[in-house]
Amino acid sequence: MAPRGEVRRLHRNRRDVPLYEMVDSLIRKRLVENVWSPGAMLPSEIQLAREFGVSQGTVRRTLDALVAEGLLYRRQGVGTFVSEMEDRRSLFLFFNMVADDGRQEMPAARLLGAEFGQANEEEARRLAIAVGAPVRRLRRLRLFRETPMIVEKVVVSDALLPGLGTEVPLPDHLFRHYEVAYRVTVVEADETVRAVGAEPEDAALLELAVGTPLLQIDRVAYALQRRPVEWRVSRCDTSGQSYRIHRG
Amino acid sequence: MAPRGEVRRLHRNRRDVPLYEMVDSLIRKRLVENVWSPGAMLPSEIQLAREFGVSQGTVRRTLDALVAEGLLYRRQGVGTFVSEMEDRRSLFLFFNMVADDGRQEMPAARLLGAEFGQANEEEARRLAIAVGAPVRRLRRLRLFRETPMIVEKVVVSDALLPGLGTEVPLPDHLFRHYEVAYRVTVVEADETVRAVGAEPEDAALLELAVGTPLLQIDRVAYALQRRPVEWRVSRCDTSGQSYRIHRG
DNA sequence: TAGTGGTCTAGACCACATT
DNA sequence: ATGTGGTCTAGACCACTAT
């Protein structure tokens, strides 16, 4: 536990950094280190204020920002909690395919293959690991209402998520699995999308003609502090569905 | 001008709505009505507090939220201002194509055609206007370094943006034009993307084979209060570029 | 009833930009 | 020197939840 007045003491030496930022750092540190795990309740604002040696208003300001960011949530009259995947918009933050009839369902996933390997240059760059570092590669086929719609390749660092899928069968929702099985929580992602023609392999799996236009989504997902967790490339048949984006 | 203590008076009758939300509504109202136009400086927090009959802290809380939303920005020691298109991330909020070499340039636009017409059902739905209401339709070709890359169709309500492009030649950056010429500021957008095959028309313009995979971006842009401003469908050659998305 | 978060205030003091 | 936003405090009171 941090000693009483911890922030205030540090602050004397760094007059340029606001107190609320130092409180922010301390709280994030505990989240990263799982001192407070997803689902757990934080101490009350008053307690945190006492512990850090700042006013309740300052703690509150920090918590407000973390809540806005989706890392924490509050229940009035109860307390402040660490968000879990389900609390977050996660399911629909990272899953944005919508059928043309407006339905938005979580697709089933069928594992096509899994292997251990060594990171090539591209994988190393995306995952911010060394070339040759151990990685786990997965290939999956995703189905909506029994119809194959997406082919995806997933690569993760085996150091961060050791033996992914060797202990238990992989669930449809990998991010949730990373969180409960490895205490690694995805909080953001960068994607680039483009249109490509179906390769013979895609075509066979998706039961389409070679060259059919597919939407390719290339995504790196990050945990706190922009630590790369997963690199995923999905190729999607968008003849009956589309990919949603909100801007602003 | 609002009479002194306006918020406080209203608040007596609506104890359930927080003061900062009422202040928020009043400020947004003035933004919508262009009492404070893009680029203008707002009264100081102290003045606003006096005028609305609340404390400076409450005004500040509201301004914080509007700044976070991108509607306003502050310059320490100077004042609080209404954001303009350039202040916003606008250029890159609504323009996210990135060349494979990492370069991100504003593409030139060549007008292919413009017409006045009456809204069909789809246009009416997208723009939230009546079927048959007057609309303006534009077709443009966008070029990166002289190479045609995007074909786009734009539809706007002629009531909201009367005579678009008839007075002056249209600039590359339409959103900026909406703001300076019509005082209509785009603040958010919903997009759906999918992969499609190039139609003969697309193919001719983009100098590609019919059926070449193109990225189709279907976007409705909104002003404050989710008022639809523009419906745009872009078809992009993504063989040498991709479309960026950040999530989280 | 006790404890939590939610709202709001009044005021102190600092950092910064303009005049 | 003045006025602006930026930080921080201490405390009041309300609304909600659990017991």
mmCIF file of N, CA and C in Angstrom, chain A residues 40 64 67 77 85 96 112 148 189 211 215 217 228 237:
data_model
loop_
_atom_site.group_PDB
_atom_site.id
_atom_site.type_symbol
_atom_site.label_atom_id
_atom_site.label_comp_id
_atom_site.label_asym_id
_atom_site.label_seq_id
_atom_site.Cartn_x
_atom_site.Cartn_y
_atom_site.Cartn_z
ATOM 1 N N ALA A 40 -13.344 -5.579 -9.322
ATOM 2 C CA ALA A 40 -13.125 -5.203 -7.923
ATOM 3 C C ALA A 40 -13.603 -3.796 -7.636
ATOM 4 N N ASP A 64 -13.158 10.666 -12.549
ATOM 5 C CA ASP A 64 -14.021 11.079 -13.660
ATOM 6 C C ASP A 64 -13.379 10.748 -14.999
ATOM 7 N N VAL A 67 -13.239 7.034 -15.632
ATOM 8 C CA VAL A 67 -14.572 6.539 -15.966
ATOM 9 C C VAL A 67 -14.896 6.892 -17.414
ATOM 10 N N GLY A 77 -24.114 5.277 -4.737
ATOM 11 C CA GLY A 77 -24.510 4.703 -3.458
ATOM 12 C C GLY A 77 -23.773 3.421 -3.139
ATOM 13 N N MET A 85 -14.526 -6.622 -19.362
ATOM 14 C CA MET A 85 -14.842 -6.628 -20.791
ATOM 15 C C MET A 85 -16.330 -6.376 -21.048
ATOM 16 N N ASN A 96 -18.013 -5.065 -34.877
ATOM 17 C CA ASN A 96 -18.854 -4.044 -35.482
ATOM 18 C C ASN A 96 -19.485 -4.437 -36.797
ATOM 19 N N LEU A 112 -9.336 -23.335 -37.144
ATOM 20 C CA LEU A 112 -8.842 -24.076 -38.305
ATOM 21 C C LEU A 112 -7.435 -24.597 -38.073
ATOM 22 N N PRO A 148 -20.357 -19.279 -43.331
ATOM 23 C CA PRO A 148 -19.005 -18.739 -43.148
ATOM 24 C C PRO A 148 -18.896 -17.344 -43.745
ATOM 25 N N ALA A 189 -7.625 -0.200 -29.928
ATOM 26 C CA ALA A 189 -7.150 -0.902 -31.119
ATOM 27 C C ALA A 189 -7.008 0.063 -32.276
ATOM 28 N N GLY A 211 -11.258 -14.119 -56.176
ATOM 29 C CA GLY A 211 -11.313 -12.754 -56.660
ATOM 30 C C GLY A 211 -12.517 -11.966 -56.179
ATOM 31 N N LEU A 215 -13.607 -7.558 -47.555
ATOM 32 C CA LEU A 215 -13.134 -6.463 -46.709
ATOM 33 C C LEU A 215 -12.042 -7.015 -45.794
ATOM 34 N N ILE A 217 -9.641 -6.444 -42.703
ATOM 35 C CA ILE A 217 -9.449 -5.600 -41.522
ATOM 36 C C ILE A 217 -8.160 -6.038 -40.845
ATOM 37 N N PRO A 228 1.064 -3.867 -26.997
ATOM 38 C CA PRO A 228 0.380 -4.688 -28.010
ATOM 39 C C PRO A 228 0.011 -6.067 -27.462
ATOM 40 N N ASP A 237 -16.559 -11.459 -45.976
ATOM 41 C CA ASP A 237 -17.519 -11.381 -47.071
ATOM 42 C C ASP A 237 -18.558 -10.330 -46.687
#
